[in-house]
Amino acid sequence: INAEYMGLQVVIVLVRRTLSDLKLAIAGTIIMSAELQEALDTIYDARVPPRWVKVSWPAPNMGLWFTDVLRRHEQLNEWLLHDRPPKYWLTGFFNPQGFLTSVRQEVCRAHARDGWSLDEMETKTEVLKQEKHEVDRGPPEGVYIYGLFLEGCSWDKNRQKVKEAAQKEMFKELPILHVTGIESGHKQPKQKGALNKFKCPLYKYPTRNDINWIFDCDLNCEEDPNHWILRGCCLLCSVD
């Protein structure tokens, strides 16, 4: 949580300094530098100044970006003042990979007497039927996360599996996702008649690359997993 707070503090300090300097430059107290002129032009167009994006996250317009600032602050403030929350908005983390690594570390420490090793652990995921407003208590192990969107497919909430997306449906919000850790050798073998598992990649942003990749989630499916791979299905933290 300290690293996340520091990241958000860097953003807030830069925004405050930029706006303060712009007021002085407009009043003629200081020189309007090229950097300040660029910030003024982008803010006038309701876009996010490039320097702000560099220390924060991309957004198509200022309204969405500032909404994310408020939501990130709200999540971190609730965490600090009222202990860990029952569920986490994964999009609100600067380093979601680090957060998920800490989840595996916590589970590993809980099973220290069983001889679990962090190097031999992997992430285990399960999609629940509950929506975010229906969860008011965290799991015994791991964490609940929300705010993820399916692209290229949809989710059958009743049968708990991936399904074809409806016409003109680009994104579908996933219900609560339970993320925990498990030893690699402790996975139960697939039972007869059980659904297949599609390893669905999760990305921070719609641009799919190694930088934005977080981890792969196991999603239930009836079809061969290659069916959804060829569909180009994935999970996104942000669709903007």
mmCIF file of N, CA and C in Angstrom, residues 116-172:
data_model
loop_
_atom_site.group_PDB
_atom_site.id
_atom_site.type_symbol
_atom_site.label_atom_id
_atom_site.label_comp_id
_atom_site.label_asym_id
_atom_site.label_seq_id
_atom_site.Cartn_x
_atom_site.Cartn_y
_atom_site.Cartn_z
ATOM 1 N N TRP A 116 5.174 -25.088 1.856
ATOM 2 C CA TRP A 116 4.958 -24.410 0.586
ATOM 3 C C TRP A 116 6.093 -23.442 0.305
ATOM 4 N N SER A 117 6.481 -23.340 -0.959
ATOM 5 C CA SER A 117 7.537 -22.426 -1.394
ATOM 6 C C SER A 117 6.967 -21.460 -2.427
ATOM 7 N N LEU A 118 7.318 -20.189 -2.317
ATOM 8 C CA LEU A 118 6.795 -19.178 -3.240
ATOM 9 C C LEU A 118 7.207 -19.479 -4.673
ATOM 10 N N ASP A 119 8.409 -20.014 -4.863
ATOM 11 C CA ASP A 119 8.891 -20.321 -6.215
ATOM 12 C C ASP A 119 8.087 -21.430 -6.879
ATOM 13 N N GLU A 120 7.416 -22.246 -6.069
ATOM 14 C CA GLU A 120 6.664 -23.380 -6.608
ATOM 15 C C GLU A 120 5.154 -23.111 -6.616
ATOM 16 N N MET A 121 4.775 -21.846 -6.406
ATOM 17 C CA MET A 121 3.363 -21.493 -6.387
ATOM 18 C C MET A 121 2.936 -20.867 -7.707
ATOM 19 N N GLU A 122 1.662 -20.997 -7.992
ATOM 20 C CA GLU A 122 1.087 -20.329 -9.152
ATOM 21 C C GLU A 122 -0.262 -19.736 -8.770
ATOM 22 N N THR A 123 -0.734 -18.832 -9.608
ATOM 23 C CA THR A 123 -1.987 -18.141 -9.320
ATOM 24 C C THR A 123 -3.180 -19.015 -9.687
ATOM 25 N N LYS A 124 -4.161 -19.049 -8.797
ATOM 26 C CA LYS A 124 -5.403 -19.777 -9.042
ATOM 27 C C LYS A 124 -6.550 -18.775 -9.064
ATOM 28 N N THR A 125 -7.420 -18.879 -10.047
ATOM 29 C CA THR A 125 -8.540 -17.936 -10.168
ATOM 30 C C THR A 125 -9.863 -18.690 -10.283
ATOM 31 N N GLU A 126 -10.902 -18.040 -9.803
ATOM 32 C CA GLU A 126 -12.261 -18.587 -9.900
ATOM 33 C C GLU A 126 -13.255 -17.437 -9.989
ATOM 34 N N VAL A 127 -14.099 -17.480 -11.000
ATOM 35 C CA VAL A 127 -15.129 -16.449 -11.166
ATOM 36 C C VAL A 127 -16.331 -16.818 -10.297
ATOM 37 N N LEU A 128 -16.770 -15.885 -9.480
ATOM 38 C CA LEU A 128 -17.918 -16.107 -8.605
ATOM 39 C C LEU A 128 -19.203 -15.629 -9.282
ATOM 40 N N LYS A 129 -20.320 -15.970 -8.677
ATOM 41 C CA LYS A 129 -21.611 -15.512 -9.202
ATOM 42 C C LYS A 129 -21.967 -14.126 -8.689
ATOM 43 N N GLN A 130 -21.329 -13.705 -7.591
ATOM 44 C CA GLN A 130 -21.657 -12.415 -6.992
ATOM 45 C C GLN A 130 -21.089 -11.256 -7.796
ATOM 46 N N GLU A 131 -21.835 -10.153 -7.784
ATOM 47 C CA GLU A 131 -21.342 -8.890 -8.321
ATOM 48 C C GLU A 131 -20.656 -8.121 -7.190
ATOM 49 N N LYS A 132 -19.994 -7.028 -7.550
ATOM 50 C CA LYS A 132 -19.197 -6.318 -6.549
ATOM 51 C C LYS A 132 -20.040 -5.766 -5.399
ATOM 52 N N HIS A 133 -21.276 -5.352 -5.684
ATOM 53 C CA HIS A 133 -22.115 -4.792 -4.623
ATOM 54 C C HIS A 133 -22.648 -5.857 -3.679
ATOM 55 N N GLU A 134 -22.489 -7.131 -4.051
ATOM 56 C CA GLU A 134 -22.989 -8.223 -3.217
ATOM 57 C C GLU A 134 -21.920 -8.790 -2.283
ATOM 58 N N VAL A 135 -20.710 -8.288 -2.382
ATOM 59 C CA VAL A 135 -19.603 -8.803 -1.564
ATOM 60 C C VAL A 135 -19.263 -7.797 -0.473
ATOM 61 N N ASP A 136 -19.376 -8.217 0.779
ATOM 62 C CA ASP A 136 -19.032 -7.341 1.895
ATOM 63 C C ASP A 136 -18.052 -8.010 2.859
ATOM 64 N N ARG A 137 -17.500 -9.146 2.460
ATOM 65 C CA ARG A 137 -16.521 -9.841 3.294
ATOM 66 C C ARG A 137 -15.498 -10.529 2.395
ATOM 67 N N GLY A 138 -14.228 -10.406 2.749
ATOM 68 C CA GLY A 138 -13.180 -11.003 1.952
ATOM 69 C C GLY A 138 -13.118 -12.519 2.112
ATOM 70 N N PRO A 139 -12.365 -13.213 1.244
ATOM 71 C CA PRO A 139 -12.242 -14.669 1.316
ATOM 72 C C PRO A 139 -11.276 -15.095 2.425
ATOM 73 N N PRO A 140 -11.338 -16.363 2.857
ATOM 74 C CA PRO A 140 -10.389 -16.856 3.861
ATOM 75 C C PRO A 140 -8.939 -16.760 3.384
ATOM 76 N N GLU A 141 -8.721 -17.017 2.098
ATOM 77 C CA GLU A 141 -7.399 -16.894 1.483
ATOM 78 C C GLU A 141 -7.522 -16.183 0.148
ATOM 79 N N GLY A 142 -6.499 -15.424 -0.186
ATOM 80 C CA GLY A 142 -6.521 -14.696 -1.442
ATOM 81 C C GLY A 142 -7.338 -13.420 -1.352
ATOM 82 N N VAL A 143 -7.739 -12.900 -2.505
ATOM 83 C CA VAL A 143 -8.482 -11.634 -2.563
ATOM 84 C C VAL A 143 -9.583 -11.731 -3.617
ATOM 85 N N TYR A 144 -10.573 -10.864 -3.471
ATOM 86 C CA TYR A 144 -11.598 -10.671 -4.493
ATOM 87 C C TYR A 144 -11.248 -9.411 -5.275
ATOM 88 N N ILE A 145 -11.306 -9.494 -6.596
ATOM 89 C CA ILE A 145 -11.060 -8.311 -7.418
ATOM 90 C C ILE A 145 -12.231 -8.101 -8.370
ATOM 91 N N TYR A 146 -12.438 -6.854 -8.764
ATOM 92 C CA TYR A 146 -13.535 -6.509 -9.667
ATOM 93 C C TYR A 146 -13.068 -5.441 -10.646
ATOM 94 N N GLY A 147 -13.953 -5.109 -11.583
ATOM 95 C CA GLY A 147 -13.617 -4.083 -12.570
ATOM 96 C C GLY A 147 -12.923 -4.625 -13.800
ATOM 97 N N LEU A 148 -13.048 -5.941 -14.070
ATOM 98 C CA LEU A 148 -12.431 -6.549 -15.243
ATOM 99 C C LEU A 148 -13.482 -6.725 -16.342
ATOM 100 N N PHE A 149 -13.041 -6.588 -17.596
ATOM 101 C CA PHE A 149 -13.957 -6.669 -18.732
ATOM 102 C C PHE A 149 -13.464 -7.698 -19.744
ATOM 103 N N LEU A 150 -14.383 -8.528 -20.223
ATOM 104 C CA LEU A 150 -14.083 -9.491 -21.281
ATOM 105 C C LEU A 150 -14.196 -8.813 -22.634
ATOM 106 N N GLU A 151 -13.243 -9.080 -23.498
ATOM 107 C CA GLU A 151 -13.297 -8.595 -24.880
ATOM 108 C C GLU A 151 -13.240 -9.800 -25.814
ATOM 109 N N GLY A 152 -14.148 -9.852 -26.770
ATOM 110 C CA GLY A 152 -14.169 -10.953 -27.725
ATOM 111 C C GLY A 152 -15.068 -12.101 -27.319
ATOM 112 N N CYS A 153 -15.632 -12.038 -26.135
ATOM 113 C CA CYS A 153 -16.544 -13.081 -25.657
ATOM 114 C C CYS A 153 -17.384 -12.490 -24.530
ATOM 115 N N SER A 154 -18.241 -13.312 -23.955
ATOM 116 C CA SER A 154 -19.089 -12.874 -22.854
ATOM 117 C C SER A 154 -19.045 -13.929 -21.758
ATOM 118 N N TRP A 155 -19.837 -13.721 -20.702
ATOM 119 C CA TRP A 155 -19.812 -14.635 -19.568
ATOM 120 C C TRP A 155 -21.218 -15.109 -19.235
ATOM 121 N N ASP A 156 -21.365 -16.427 -19.159
ATOM 122 C CA ASP A 156 -22.628 -17.047 -18.770
ATOM 123 C C ASP A 156 -22.625 -17.170 -17.254
ATOM 124 N N LYS A 157 -23.350 -16.287 -16.590
ATOM 125 C CA LYS A 157 -23.324 -16.245 -15.129
ATOM 126 C C LYS A 157 -23.986 -17.467 -14.508
ATOM 127 N N ASN A 158 -25.008 -17.981 -15.145
ATOM 128 C CA ASN A 158 -25.720 -19.137 -14.589
ATOM 129 C C ASN A 158 -24.899 -20.421 -14.693
ATOM 130 N N ARG A 159 -24.248 -20.613 -15.826
ATOM 131 C CA ARG A 159 -23.469 -21.837 -16.043
ATOM 132 C C ARG A 159 -21.993 -21.656 -15.736
ATOM 133 N N GLN A 160 -21.619 -20.444 -15.359
ATOM 134 C CA GLN A 160 -20.240 -20.157 -14.940
ATOM 135 C C GLN A 160 -19.225 -20.550 -16.002
ATOM 136 N N LYS A 161 -19.406 -20.023 -17.204
ATOM 137 C CA LYS A 161 -18.483 -20.338 -18.286
ATOM 138 C C LYS A 161 -18.477 -19.220 -19.326
ATOM 139 N N VAL A 162 -17.454 -19.253 -20.171
ATOM 140 C CA VAL A 162 -17.347 -18.298 -21.271
ATOM 141 C C VAL A 162 -18.372 -18.654 -22.344
ATOM 142 N N LYS A 163 -18.946 -17.628 -22.963
ATOM 143 C CA LYS A 163 -19.884 -17.856 -24.067
ATOM 144 C C LYS A 163 -19.642 -16.800 -25.138
ATOM 145 N N GLU A 164 -20.275 -17.005 -26.285
ATOM 146 C CA GLU A 164 -20.123 -16.052 -27.388
ATOM 147 C C GLU A 164 -20.739 -14.707 -27.004
ATOM 148 N N ALA A 165 -20.091 -13.648 -27.454
ATOM 149 C CA ALA A 165 -20.606 -12.306 -27.170
ATOM 150 C C ALA A 165 -21.849 -12.029 -27.999
ATOM 151 N N ALA A 166 -22.747 -11.240 -27.450
ATOM 152 C CA ALA A 166 -23.943 -10.837 -28.185
ATOM 153 C C ALA A 166 -23.560 -9.864 -29.296
ATOM 154 N N GLN A 167 -24.430 -9.693 -30.270
ATOM 155 C CA GLN A 167 -24.152 -8.770 -31.360
ATOM 156 C C GLN A 167 -23.954 -7.354 -30.822
ATOM 157 N N LYS A 168 -22.932 -6.698 -31.342
ATOM 158 C CA LYS A 168 -22.574 -5.329 -30.990
ATOM 159 C C LYS A 168 -22.136 -5.180 -29.525
ATOM 160 N N GLU A 169 -21.852 -6.298 -28.875
ATOM 161 C CA GLU A 169 -21.356 -6.252 -27.494
ATOM 162 C C GLU A 169 -19.832 -6.368 -27.533
ATOM 163 N N MET A 170 -19.158 -5.257 -27.360
ATOM 164 C CA MET A 170 -17.695 -5.264 -27.426
ATOM 165 C C MET A 170 -17.065 -5.741 -26.125
ATOM 166 N N PHE A 171 -17.642 -5.309 -24.997
ATOM 167 C CA PHE A 171 -17.074 -5.648 -23.700
ATOM 168 C C PHE A 171 -18.172 -6.148 -22.765
ATOM 169 N N LYS A 172 -17.786 -7.056 -21.879
ATOM 170 C CA LYS A 172 -18.710 -7.585 -20.889
ATOM 171 C C LYS A 172 -17.995 -7.622 -19.536
#
